[in-house]
Coordinates of C-alpha atoms in Angstrom, one line a residue:
Chain V
M43 CA 99.8 92.0 138.4
S44 CA 96.2 92.5 139.6
I45 CA 93.8 94.6 137.9
E46 CA 93.8 97.2 140.6
Q47 CA 97.6 97.7 140.2
I48 CA 97.1 98.0 136.3
Q49 CA 94.4 100.8 136.8
S50 CA 96.6 102.7 139.1
Q51 CA 99.1 103.9 136.7
F52 CA 99.1 106.8 134.5
A53 CA 101.3 108.1 131.8
L54 CA 102.0 111.5 130.1
G55 CA 100.9 112.0 126.5
I56 CA 102.4 114.9 124.7
D57 CA 101.6 115.6 121.2
I58 CA 104.0 118.1 119.6
G59 CA 102.2 119.9 116.5
G60 CA 103.6 122.7 114.2
T61 CA 101.4 125.2 115.6
N62 CA 100.0 123.8 118.9
T63 CA 101.0 121.1 121.6
K64 CA 98.5 118.9 123.5
F65 CA 99.3 117.2 126.7
G66 CA 97.7 115.3 129.1
L67 CA 97.7 112.7 131.8
V68 CA 96.1 109.3 130.8
N69 CA 95.4 106.2 132.7
Q70 CA 95.9 102.7 131.4
R71 CA 92.0 102.6 130.4
G72 CA 92.7 105.1 127.9
E73 CA 90.8 108.0 130.0
V74 CA 92.3 111.3 129.7
L75 CA 92.4 112.5 133.3
I76 CA 93.5 116.2 132.7
K77 CA 94.7 117.9 129.8
D78 CA 96.0 121.5 128.4
R79 CA 97.6 122.8 125.4
L80 CA 100.3 125.4 124.7
K81 CA 101.4 127.3 121.5
T82 CA 104.4 125.3 120.2
T83 CA 105.6 128.4 118.2
D84 CA 105.8 130.5 121.3
Y85 CA 109.2 128.6 122.1
P86 CA 112.0 129.2 119.6
E87 CA 114.1 127.3 122.3
F88 CA 113.2 123.6 123.0
I89 CA 114.6 124.0 126.6
D90 CA 112.2 126.7 127.2
F91 CA 109.5 124.7 125.7
V92 CA 110.1 121.8 128.2
D93 CA 110.4 124.3 131.0
E94 CA 106.9 125.7 130.4
L95 CA 105.6 121.9 130.1
Y96 CA 107.1 120.9 133.3
N97 CA 105.7 123.9 135.1
K98 CA 102.3 123.3 133.9
I99 CA 102.4 119.4 134.3
K100 CA 104.4 119.0 137.6
P101 CA 101.5 119.9 139.8
W102 CA 99.2 117.4 138.2
I103 CA 101.7 114.6 138.5
D104 CA 102.1 115.6 142.2
E105 CA 98.5 115.0 142.6
Y106 CA 97.9 111.8 140.6
A107 CA 101.1 110.3 142.1
Q108 CA 99.3 110.1 145.4
D109 CA 97.2 107.2 144.4
A110 CA 98.9 105.8 141.3
V111 CA 102.4 105.3 139.7
F112 CA 103.6 107.7 137.0
K113 CA 104.9 105.3 134.5
G114 CA 106.3 107.4 131.9
I115 CA 105.8 109.8 129.0
G116 CA 105.0 109.2 125.3
V117 CA 105.6 111.9 122.6
G118 CA 104.4 112.1 119.5
A119 CA 106.1 114.7 117.0
P120 CA 106.9 115.3 113.3
N121 CA 109.8 113.2 112.4
G122 CA 110.0 111.6 115.8
N123 CA 112.4 108.9 115.9
F124 CA 111.6 106.0 118.1
Y125 CA 115.0 104.3 118.0
K126 CA 117.1 107.7 118.7
G127 CA 114.6 109.5 120.9
T128 CA 114.9 112.7 118.6
I129 CA 113.2 115.0 116.4
E130 CA 115.1 115.4 113.0
Q131 CA 115.0 117.8 110.5
A132 CA 111.3 118.6 111.0
A133 CA 110.0 120.8 108.3
N134 CA 106.9 122.1 110.3
L135 CA 108.9 122.6 113.4
Q136 CA 111.0 125.9 114.3
W137 CA 113.7 123.7 116.4
K138 CA 116.1 122.9 113.6
G139 CA 118.8 120.0 113.0
I140 CA 118.6 117.2 115.6
V141 CA 116.9 117.6 118.9
P142 CA 117.5 114.9 121.7
I143 CA 114.3 115.6 123.0
S144 CA 113.9 112.1 124.8
N145 CA 117.1 113.1 126.7
I146 CA 116.0 116.5 127.6
I147 CA 112.6 115.6 128.8
T148 CA 113.8 112.8 130.8
E149 CA 116.4 115.0 132.6
K150 CA 113.5 117.4 133.5
F151 CA 110.8 114.9 134.5
G152 CA 113.0 111.9 135.8
V153 CA 111.1 109.3 133.8
P154 CA 111.5 107.3 130.6
V155 CA 110.6 109.1 127.6
K156 CA 109.5 107.4 124.1
V157 CA 109.0 109.2 121.0
T158 CA 107.6 108.6 117.5
N159 CA 105.8 110.5 114.8
D160 CA 102.3 111.7 115.2
A161 CA 101.0 109.1 112.8
N162 CA 102.6 106.1 114.5
A163 CA 101.1 107.6 117.6
A164 CA 97.7 107.7 116.4
A165 CA 98.0 104.0 115.1
L166 CA 99.1 103.1 118.7
G167 CA 96.3 104.9 120.1
E168 CA 93.8 103.2 117.8
M169 CA 95.2 99.8 118.3
M170 CA 95.0 100.3 122.2
Y171 CA 91.8 102.2 122.6
G172 CA 89.9 102.4 119.2
A173 CA 88.4 100.4 116.6
A174 CA 91.8 98.7 116.0
R175 CA 91.7 96.6 119.1
G176 CA 92.6 93.2 118.4
M177 CA 93.8 93.8 115.0
K178 CA 97.3 92.7 114.0
D179 CA 97.6 94.3 110.7
F180 CA 96.3 97.7 109.8
I181 CA 97.4 101.1 108.4
M182 CA 96.6 104.4 110.0
I183 CA 96.5 107.4 107.5
T184 CA 96.3 110.8 109.2
L185 CA 94.8 113.5 106.9
G186 CA 95.5 117.0 108.2
T187 CA 97.7 119.9 107.3
G188 CA 100.0 117.1 106.2
V189 CA 99.6 113.4 105.4
G190 CA 101.1 110.9 107.5
G191 CA 101.0 106.9 108.0
G192 CA 101.5 104.5 110.7
I193 CA 101.7 100.7 109.8
V194 CA 101.1 97.9 112.0
S195 CA 102.1 94.6 111.0
G196 CA 102.0 91.2 112.9
G197 CA 100.7 93.3 116.0
K198 CA 103.6 95.7 115.9
L199 CA 104.5 99.3 114.5
V200 CA 106.6 99.1 111.5
Y201 CA 109.5 101.4 112.3
G202 CA 111.9 100.2 109.7
H203 CA 115.8 100.3 109.7
D204 CA 116.1 103.9 110.9
G205 CA 112.7 104.6 112.7
Y206 CA 111.2 106.5 109.9
A207 CA 109.0 103.9 108.2
G208 CA 105.6 104.9 107.3
E209 CA 106.1 108.2 105.5
L210 CA 103.1 107.5 103.2
G211 CA 102.3 111.1 102.6
H212 CA 105.5 111.3 100.5
S213 CA 104.4 108.3 98.4
I214 CA 104.4 109.4 94.8
V215 CA 100.7 108.9 93.5
K216 CA 101.7 110.9 90.1
P217 CA 105.3 110.9 89.0
G218 CA 105.9 114.5 87.6
G219 CA 102.7 115.6 89.1
R220 CA 102.1 118.8 91.5
K221 CA 105.1 120.0 93.2
H222 CA 105.2 119.9 97.0
W223 CA 105.3 123.3 98.7
N224 CA 108.1 122.0 101.1
T225 CA 109.9 119.0 100.0
G226 CA 110.1 120.0 96.2
S227 CA 109.0 116.3 95.2
R228 CA 106.3 116.0 92.4
G229 CA 103.1 114.2 92.7
S230 CA 103.1 113.0 96.4
L231 CA 100.1 112.0 98.2
E232 CA 100.2 114.9 100.7
A233 CA 100.4 117.3 97.6
Y234 CA 96.8 116.2 96.9
A235 CA 95.3 114.8 99.9
S236 CA 96.3 117.0 102.8
A237 CA 94.4 120.2 103.8
T238 CA 96.9 122.1 101.8
G239 CA 96.5 120.0 98.8
I240 CA 92.7 120.2 98.9
A241 CA 92.9 124.0 99.0
I242 CA 95.2 124.0 96.0
T243 CA 92.8 121.7 94.0
A244 CA 89.6 123.9 94.7
K245 CA 91.6 127.0 94.0
K246 CA 92.5 125.6 90.6
M247 CA 89.0 124.2 89.8
R248 CA 86.9 127.4 90.8
A249 CA 89.3 129.4 88.5
E250 CA 87.8 127.1 85.6
F251 CA 84.2 127.2 86.8
P252 CA 83.2 130.8 87.3
D253 CA 79.8 129.6 88.5
S254 CA 81.0 127.6 91.3
L255 CA 80.0 128.5 94.9
L256 CA 83.7 128.3 95.8
N257 CA 84.0 131.6 94.2
N258 CA 82.0 133.3 96.9
Y259 CA 85.0 133.0 99.1
H260 CA 88.2 134.9 99.5
E261 CA 91.4 133.4 98.4
D262 CA 92.3 132.9 102.3
E263 CA 89.1 131.3 103.0
I264 CA 89.4 128.3 100.7
N265 CA 89.9 125.4 102.8
A266 CA 88.6 121.8 103.3
K267 CA 85.9 123.2 105.6
T268 CA 84.6 125.8 103.1
V269 CA 84.9 123.2 100.2
F270 CA 82.9 120.7 102.3
D271 CA 80.2 123.7 102.9
C272 CA 79.9 124.2 99.1
A273 CA 79.5 120.5 98.4
E274 CA 76.8 120.1 101.0
Q275 CA 74.9 122.9 99.1
G276 CA 75.2 120.9 96.0
D277 CA 78.1 122.5 94.3
E278 CA 79.4 120.2 91.5
I279 CA 82.7 121.6 91.4
A280 CA 83.3 121.3 95.4
R281 CA 82.2 117.8 95.0
E282 CA 84.7 117.2 92.0
V283 CA 87.6 118.7 94.3
F284 CA 86.8 115.9 96.6
R285 CA 86.2 113.2 94.1
Y286 CA 89.6 114.1 92.7
T287 CA 91.3 114.1 96.0
G288 CA 89.6 110.8 96.9
Q289 CA 90.9 109.3 93.6
K290 CA 94.7 110.2 94.7
L291 CA 94.1 109.0 98.0
G292 CA 92.3 105.5 96.7
E293 CA 95.3 105.0 94.2
A294 CA 97.6 105.4 97.0
L295 CA 95.9 103.2 99.4
A296 CA 95.7 100.3 96.7
N297 CA 99.6 100.4 96.7
F298 CA 99.7 100.4 100.6
V299 CA 97.4 97.4 100.7
M300 CA 99.5 95.4 98.1
F301 CA 102.4 96.2 100.3
S302 CA 101.3 95.0 103.6
S303 CA 97.8 93.5 103.2
P304 CA 96.1 95.0 106.0
E305 CA 92.8 93.9 107.4
A306 CA 91.9 97.8 107.7
I307 CA 92.7 101.1 106.8
F308 CA 91.8 103.5 109.2
L309 CA 91.5 107.5 108.4
F310 CA 91.9 110.4 110.9
G311 CA 92.2 113.8 111.1
G312 CA 90.7 117.0 109.9
V313 CA 90.1 116.2 106.5
I314 CA 87.9 113.1 107.1
Q315 CA 85.1 115.7 108.3
S316 CA 84.5 115.7 104.3
G317 CA 83.3 112.1 104.8
K318 CA 81.7 110.2 102.0
Y319 CA 82.6 113.0 99.6
I320 CA 86.2 111.5 99.9
T321 CA 85.8 108.0 101.0
E322 CA 83.4 107.0 98.3
P323 CA 85.9 108.0 95.3
A324 CA 88.8 106.6 97.7
K325 CA 87.3 103.1 98.1
M326 CA 86.4 103.0 94.4
Y327 CA 89.7 103.9 93.1
M328 CA 91.5 101.6 95.5
E329 CA 89.4 98.5 94.6
R330 CA 90.1 99.4 91.0
N331 CA 93.9 99.5 91.3
L332 CA 93.8 96.3 93.7
F333 CA 95.4 93.0 92.4
P334 CA 92.2 90.7 92.5
I335 CA 93.2 88.6 95.5
F336 CA 93.0 91.9 97.7
Q337 CA 89.7 93.2 96.0
N338 CA 86.8 93.6 98.5
K339 CA 88.4 92.5 101.7
V340 CA 90.0 95.8 103.1
K341 CA 87.9 97.9 105.3
L342 CA 88.2 101.6 105.0
I343 CA 87.3 102.9 108.6
F344 CA 87.0 106.2 110.2
S345 CA 89.0 106.5 113.5
E346 CA 87.1 105.8 116.4
L347 CA 89.2 108.0 118.7
D348 CA 87.8 111.3 119.6
E349 CA 90.0 113.9 117.9
A350 CA 90.3 116.2 120.9
D351 CA 92.1 113.5 122.8
A352 CA 93.3 110.9 120.2
A353 CA 96.7 112.9 119.9
I354 CA 97.4 112.5 123.6
L355 CA 95.9 109.0 123.9
G356 CA 98.1 107.9 121.1
A357 CA 101.3 109.6 122.5
S358 CA 100.5 108.0 125.9
A359 CA 100.0 104.5 124.4
L360 CA 103.9 104.4 123.5
V361 CA 104.3 104.1 127.4
W362 CA 102.5 100.9 127.5
A363 CA 103.4 99.5 124.0
Chain K
M93 CA 121.0 71.7 120.9
S94 CA 124.6 71.1 119.7
I95 CA 126.0 72.0 116.5
E96 CA 126.6 68.5 115.6
Q97 CA 122.7 67.9 115.8
I98 CA 121.8 70.9 113.9
Q99 CA 124.1 69.9 111.0
S100 CA 122.5 66.6 110.8
Q101 CA 119.1 67.8 109.8
F102 CA 117.9 68.5 106.2
A103 CA 115.0 69.8 104.4
L104 CA 113.3 69.6 101.1
G105 CA 112.9 72.8 99.0
I106 CA 110.3 73.0 96.4
D107 CA 109.9 75.9 94.0
I108 CA 107.1 75.7 91.6
G109 CA 107.2 77.8 88.7
G110 CA 104.7 78.2 85.6
T111 CA 106.9 76.3 83.5
N112 CA 109.4 74.4 85.8
T113 CA 109.5 73.2 89.3
K114 CA 112.9 72.7 91.0
F115 CA 113.4 70.7 94.0
G116 CA 116.4 69.7 96.1
L117 CA 117.4 68.5 99.5
V118 CA 119.3 71.1 101.6
N119 CA 121.0 71.0 104.9
Q120 CA 120.9 73.8 107.6
R121 CA 124.1 75.2 106.3
G122 CA 122.2 76.1 103.0
E123 CA 124.1 73.4 101.0
V124 CA 122.1 71.9 98.3
L125 CA 122.7 68.1 98.6
I126 CA 121.0 66.8 95.5
K127 CA 118.6 68.6 93.1
D128 CA 116.4 67.8 90.0
R129 CA 113.6 69.6 88.2
L130 CA 110.5 68.6 86.2
K131 CA 108.3 70.4 83.9
T132 CA 105.2 71.9 85.7
T133 CA 103.0 72.0 82.6
D134 CA 103.3 68.2 82.1
Y135 CA 100.9 67.7 85.1
P136 CA 97.3 69.1 84.5
E137 CA 96.4 67.4 87.9
F138 CA 98.0 68.5 91.0
I139 CA 97.7 65.1 92.6
D140 CA 100.0 63.5 89.5
F141 CA 102.3 66.3 90.0
V142 CA 102.8 65.3 93.7
D143 CA 103.1 61.6 92.8
E144 CA 106.0 62.2 90.5
L145 CA 107.9 64.6 92.8
Y146 CA 107.3 61.8 95.6
N147 CA 108.9 59.2 93.1
K148 CA 111.9 61.0 92.3
I149 CA 112.4 62.3 95.8
K150 CA 111.6 59.3 98.0
P151 CA 115.0 57.4 97.3
W152 CA 117.0 60.6 98.0
I153 CA 115.1 60.9 101.5
D154 CA 115.7 57.3 102.4
E155 CA 119.6 57.8 101.6
Y156 CA 120.1 61.0 103.6
A157 CA 117.6 59.9 106.4
Q158 CA 120.4 57.3 107.4
D159 CA 122.5 59.9 108.9
A160 CA 120.1 63.0 109.4
V161 CA 116.8 63.9 110.2
F162 CA 114.4 65.0 107.6
K163 CA 112.9 68.2 109.0
G164 CA 110.2 69.2 106.8
I165 CA 109.1 70.6 103.4
G166 CA 109.0 74.2 102.2
V167 CA 107.5 75.3 99.1
G168 CA 107.7 78.5 97.0
A169 CA 104.9 79.0 94.6
P170 CA 103.0 81.8 92.8
N171 CA 100.1 82.9 95.1
G172 CA 101.4 80.5 97.8
N173 CA 99.5 81.3 101.0
F174 CA 101.6 81.0 104.2
Y175 CA 98.7 80.9 106.6
K176 CA 96.3 78.5 104.8
G177 CA 99.1 76.3 103.1
T178 CA 97.3 76.8 99.6
I179 CA 98.0 78.1 96.1
E180 CA 95.1 80.5 95.2
Q181 CA 94.0 81.8 91.8
A182 CA 97.4 81.6 90.4
A183 CA 97.4 83.1 86.9
N184 CA 100.6 81.3 85.9
L185 CA 99.6 77.6 86.9
Q186 CA 97.2 75.3 85.3
W187 CA 95.8 74.5 88.4
K188 CA 92.9 76.6 89.2
G189 CA 91.1 78.0 92.2
I190 CA 92.3 77.0 95.4
V191 CA 94.5 74.2 95.9
P192 CA 95.4 72.8 99.3
I193 CA 99.0 71.9 98.7
S194 CA 100.3 71.7 102.0
N195 CA 97.6 69.3 103.0
I196 CA 98.3 67.1 99.9
I197 CA 102.0 67.3 100.1
T198 CA 102.2 66.3 103.9
E199 CA 99.7 63.5 103.3
K200 CA 102.1 61.9 100.9
F201 CA 105.4 62.7 102.5
G202 CA 104.6 62.3 106.2
V203 CA 106.3 65.7 107.2
P204 CA 105.2 69.2 107.9
V205 CA 104.8 71.4 104.9
K206 CA 105.1 75.3 104.9
V207 CA 104.1 77.3 101.7
T208 CA 104.9 80.9 100.7
N209 CA 105.1 82.7 97.4
D210 CA 108.7 82.6 95.4
A211 CA 109.5 86.2 96.3
N212 CA 109.0 85.6 100.1
A213 CA 110.9 82.4 99.8
A214 CA 114.0 84.3 98.1
A215 CA 113.8 86.9 100.9
L216 CA 114.2 84.0 103.2
G217 CA 116.9 82.5 101.5
E218 CA 118.7 85.7 101.3
M219 CA 118.2 86.2 104.9
M220 CA 119.5 82.8 106.2
Y221 CA 122.1 82.1 103.4
G222 CA 123.0 85.5 101.4
A223 CA 123.9 89.0 101.8
A224 CA 121.0 89.9 104.1
R225 CA 122.3 87.8 107.0
G226 CA 122.0 90.0 110.1
M227 CA 119.6 92.3 108.5
K228 CA 116.2 93.1 110.0
D229 CA 114.6 95.4 107.6
F230 CA 115.1 94.7 103.9
I231 CA 113.0 94.1 100.7
M232 CA 113.6 91.5 98.1
I233 CA 112.6 92.4 94.4
T234 CA 112.3 89.3 92.0
L235 CA 112.5 90.6 88.4
G236 CA 111.8 87.7 86.1
T237 CA 108.9 86.8 83.8
G238 CA 107.0 88.8 86.5
V239 CA 107.9 91.1 89.3
G240 CA 107.4 89.7 93.0
G241 CA 108.5 91.2 96.5
G242 CA 109.3 89.8 99.6
I243 CA 109.5 92.4 102.6
V244 CA 111.3 91.5 106.0
S245 CA 110.5 93.9 108.7
G246 CA 111.9 93.6 112.3
G247 CA 113.6 90.2 111.3
K248 CA 110.3 88.7 110.2
L249 CA 108.5 88.3 107.0
V250 CA 105.7 90.6 106.5
Y251 CA 102.6 88.4 105.5
G252 CA 99.8 90.7 106.2
H253 CA 96.1 89.9 107.4
D254 CA 95.6 87.2 104.8
G255 CA 99.1 86.1 103.8
Y256 CA 99.4 88.0 100.5
A257 CA 101.4 90.9 101.7
G258 CA 104.4 92.1 99.3
E259 CA 102.7 91.9 95.8
L260 CA 104.8 94.7 94.8
G261 CA 104.9 93.9 91.1
H262 CA 101.2 94.9 90.9
S263 CA 101.9 98.5 92.6
I264 CA 100.8 101.1 90.3
V265 CA 103.8 103.2 89.2
K266 CA 102.1 105.1 86.3
P267 CA 98.3 105.6 87.0
G268 CA 96.4 104.9 83.7
G269 CA 99.6 103.6 81.9
R270 CA 100.5 100.3 80.4
K271 CA 97.8 97.7 80.5
H272 CA 98.8 94.5 82.1
W273 CA 98.4 91.3 80.0
N274 CA 97.2 89.3 82.6
T275 CA 95.5 91.3 85.3
G276 CA 94.2 94.3 83.0
S277 CA 95.5 96.8 85.5
R278 CA 97.0 100.0 84.2
G279 CA 100.6 101.0 84.9
S280 CA 101.9 98.4 87.3
L281 CA 105.4 97.9 88.0
E282 CA 105.3 94.4 86.6
A283 CA 104.1 95.9 83.2
Y284 CA 107.4 97.7 83.0
A285 CA 110.0 96.0 84.9
S286 CA 109.3 92.1 84.2
A287 CA 111.0 90.6 81.1
T288 CA 107.8 90.7 79.5
G289 CA 107.6 94.5 80.1
I290 CA 111.1 94.9 78.8
A291 CA 110.2 93.1 75.7
I292 CA 107.1 95.4 75.2
T293 CA 109.0 98.5 75.6
A294 CA 111.8 97.3 73.3
K295 CA 109.4 96.6 70.4
K296 CA 107.7 99.9 71.0
M297 CA 111.1 101.8 70.8
R298 CA 112.6 100.0 67.8
A299 CA 109.3 100.6 65.9
E300 CA 110.3 104.5 66.2
F301 CA 114.0 104.1 65.7
P302 CA 114.7 102.1 62.5
D303 CA 118.4 102.4 62.9
S304 CA 118.4 100.5 66.3
L305 CA 120.2 97.1 66.3
L306 CA 117.0 96.0 67.7
N307 CA 115.6 95.8 64.4
N308 CA 118.0 92.9 63.5
Y309 CA 115.9 90.5 65.7
H310 CA 112.6 88.8 64.7
E311 CA 109.8 89.7 66.8
D312 CA 110.0 86.7 68.9
E313 CA 113.5 87.1 69.7
I314 CA 113.1 90.3 71.7
N315 CA 113.7 89.8 75.3
A316 CA 115.8 91.1 78.1
K317 CA 118.9 89.2 76.6
T318 CA 118.7 90.4 73.3
V319 CA 118.3 94.1 74.4
F320 CA 121.0 93.5 76.7
D321 CA 123.3 92.1 73.7
C322 CA 122.4 95.4 71.8
A323 CA 123.1 97.8 74.8
E324 CA 126.5 96.0 75.0
Q325 CA 127.2 96.8 71.3
G326 CA 126.5 100.4 72.0
D327 CA 123.1 100.8 70.7
E328 CA 121.5 103.9 72.3
I329 CA 118.0 102.6 71.9
A330 CA 118.6 99.6 73.7
R331 CA 120.0 101.6 76.6
E332 CA 117.0 103.7 76.6
V333 CA 114.7 100.6 76.9
F334 CA 116.8 99.9 80.2
R335 CA 116.9 103.4 81.3
Y336 CA 113.2 103.6 81.1
T337 CA 112.8 100.4 82.8
G338 CA 115.1 101.4 85.6
Q339 CA 113.0 104.6 85.9
K340 CA 110.0 102.9 86.4
L341 CA 111.6 100.4 89.0
G342 CA 113.4 103.3 90.9
E343 CA 110.1 105.2 91.2
A344 CA 108.4 102.2 92.7
L345 CA 111.3 101.7 95.0
A346 CA 111.2 105.0 96.4
N347 CA 107.6 104.5 97.5
F348 CA 108.7 101.1 98.9
V349 CA 111.4 102.8 100.9
M350 CA 109.2 105.5 102.3
F351 CA 106.7 102.7 103.5
S352 CA 109.0 100.3 105.3
S353 CA 112.4 102.1 105.4
P354 CA 114.7 99.0 104.7
E355 CA 118.6 99.1 105.2
A356 CA 118.6 97.4 101.9
I357 CA 116.7 96.3 98.6
F358 CA 118.0 93.2 97.1
L359 CA 117.4 92.3 93.4
F360 CA 117.2 89.0 92.3
G361 CA 116.1 87.1 88.9
G362 CA 117.0 87.0 85.2
V363 CA 116.3 90.7 84.6
I364 CA 119.4 91.8 86.8
Q365 CA 121.8 90.1 84.3
S366 CA 121.2 93.8 82.6
G367 CA 123.0 95.1 85.5
K368 CA 124.1 98.8 85.4
Y369 CA 121.8 99.6 82.5
I370 CA 118.9 99.1 85.0
T371 CA 120.3 99.7 88.5
E372 CA 122.1 103.1 87.4
P373 CA 118.9 104.7 86.6
A374 CA 116.9 102.7 89.2
K375 CA 118.9 104.2 91.9
M376 CA 119.0 107.7 90.3
Y377 CA 115.2 107.6 90.3
M378 CA 114.6 106.1 93.6
E379 CA 116.8 108.9 95.2
R380 CA 115.1 111.7 93.2
N381 CA 111.6 110.5 94.8
L382 CA 112.6 110.0 98.4
F383 CA 111.8 112.3 101.1
P384 CA 114.9 113.8 102.3
I385 CA 115.5 111.6 105.5
F386 CA 115.7 108.4 103.4
Q387 CA 118.0 109.9 100.9
N388 CA 121.6 108.1 100.3
K389 CA 120.9 105.5 102.8
V390 CA 119.4 102.7 101.3
K391 CA 121.6 100.1 99.6
L392 CA 120.4 98.7 96.3
I393 CA 122.3 95.0 96.1
F394 CA 122.2 92.3 93.6
S395 CA 121.1 89.0 95.3
E396 CA 124.3 87.0 96.4
L397 CA 122.4 83.8 95.9
D398 CA 123.3 81.4 93.1
E399 CA 120.3 81.7 90.9
A400 CA 120.4 77.9 90.1
D401 CA 119.9 77.2 93.8
A402 CA 118.2 80.3 95.1
A403 CA 114.7 79.1 94.7
I404 CA 115.4 75.6 96.2
L405 CA 117.3 77.3 99.2
G406 CA 114.7 80.0 99.7
A407 CA 111.8 77.4 99.9
S408 CA 113.9 75.3 102.2
A409 CA 114.4 78.0 104.5
L410 CA 110.8 78.1 105.2
V411 CA 111.5 74.9 107.2
W412 CA 113.9 76.5 109.7
A413 CA 112.4 80.2 109.7

């Protein structure tokens, strides 16, 4: 196949989130040709959601298909199952039970559809278009409203027996610890290192330290962003919130490293805006908990993908993976 | 290649342990043709160790090579590195630093040598000759003096970037918990679920409960076997030792499952003689800590391999893997 032919293909990437769905056409160089979004929550029925997607995207496809081949559709979604092409029991989506999204979307668009969860899609995107190019063993951690994981081993995504491998946010980092608001489990990484977890930590800590700048905000305003603002202004309590978050993250990362021995761990998502306040303690506690043969080897890297496009890119990467 | 040709090959499997080294010739059906052992600790120099191995094994090879082809040598060893063919910084061996065992053994025997750690070898053996035949995703946990892990994902052993993946015994199950006698880390799985860890737990518990049958033994006699004997006699404290061990194991297993989503977890090694006293709580705590999509799916299975031959079989499986 000539280079010209490779460039003249495009894919559709769809990233389904609990609140918003982002989608766009992507060429094989990883350039987003055109994109848009819609509110996931506006469509209680999945079939209506797909109809609306089709109405928005069909004109784009018609236009780009004049010069290039439409290769297929990749979808990143919570609890997306690669083997079955389904979304199953996704806590953050209003479509309940098992939704055969691959079949439904294929029927509408007439091309093959591949599905995986959002963190796996991010890992694929990083491997094809980001800082993981050429790496065969790495882990992607997405730090946002939730915490997700995508594991690449020997150059391939680890899907596991049933397609659900990499649920790293549900790893227990503190047995008997903080109760998760959704799953009810105790002491999971997500309970501490997600945006929701950081807000919980911040609310607890500001209650103990009345002088903290965190007390200048209304309860509803406490989030990773406001904690970051306080930390930047020198507030020690806000910094302690991130240090504690980083500690829990680092302890979890150490266990991940001893499992799959990656070359690097990538951090991606809104929470990484907090930068060194989280990564320095994360790195320190990771190293401290590592068996000596792993120490000072694993790079901790912020994702290189532009956050606005990364979800679309990652989903589209499924088409070429 | 005809079936007859496949059967007329044999390999040498060598399992290097801190105390004993077991070795034997194995045919491709997984039958141990002849075997022996020597004391690892008798050979402070690795070169002398290899000379002695050669003296013992060369006559066997000469005999079997009359009817079959000698394909190669597989070695399972603590900290054995598949990529480099080395043993590196192995805490339980007297050969210090980096030992290029693959080169040294190849030079002596004149055939290719593959190396990995003992738990990976056990996983390969289970996949080729045991209950994991046909499985593409499973985890092997070796419970002996130490705790090791071998991970198979998509039908392949997970080696990771540097060949050291699967050091599951060093996973932290209780941050800030029991200090490991060798590594100094706090709260690792090995500190609780190894034979050494069980003895420590038993000594602590019997001190608190003077009526326990465990107090009928001398300090040096407290080990997984004597705890088992007391449990069998109905001693509640001995049973509690195993329950606690199983809890820590189960909490670790839950995290492993959420990482690689295996079809089954195999338990192997001396500690599994304790049977249901450990596995029932392990299963319970594993399920309790699993994210719902993983619950009631993963089989917890005792290895099918005969323990006397398993180490040799596993090492020899490297030759055909």
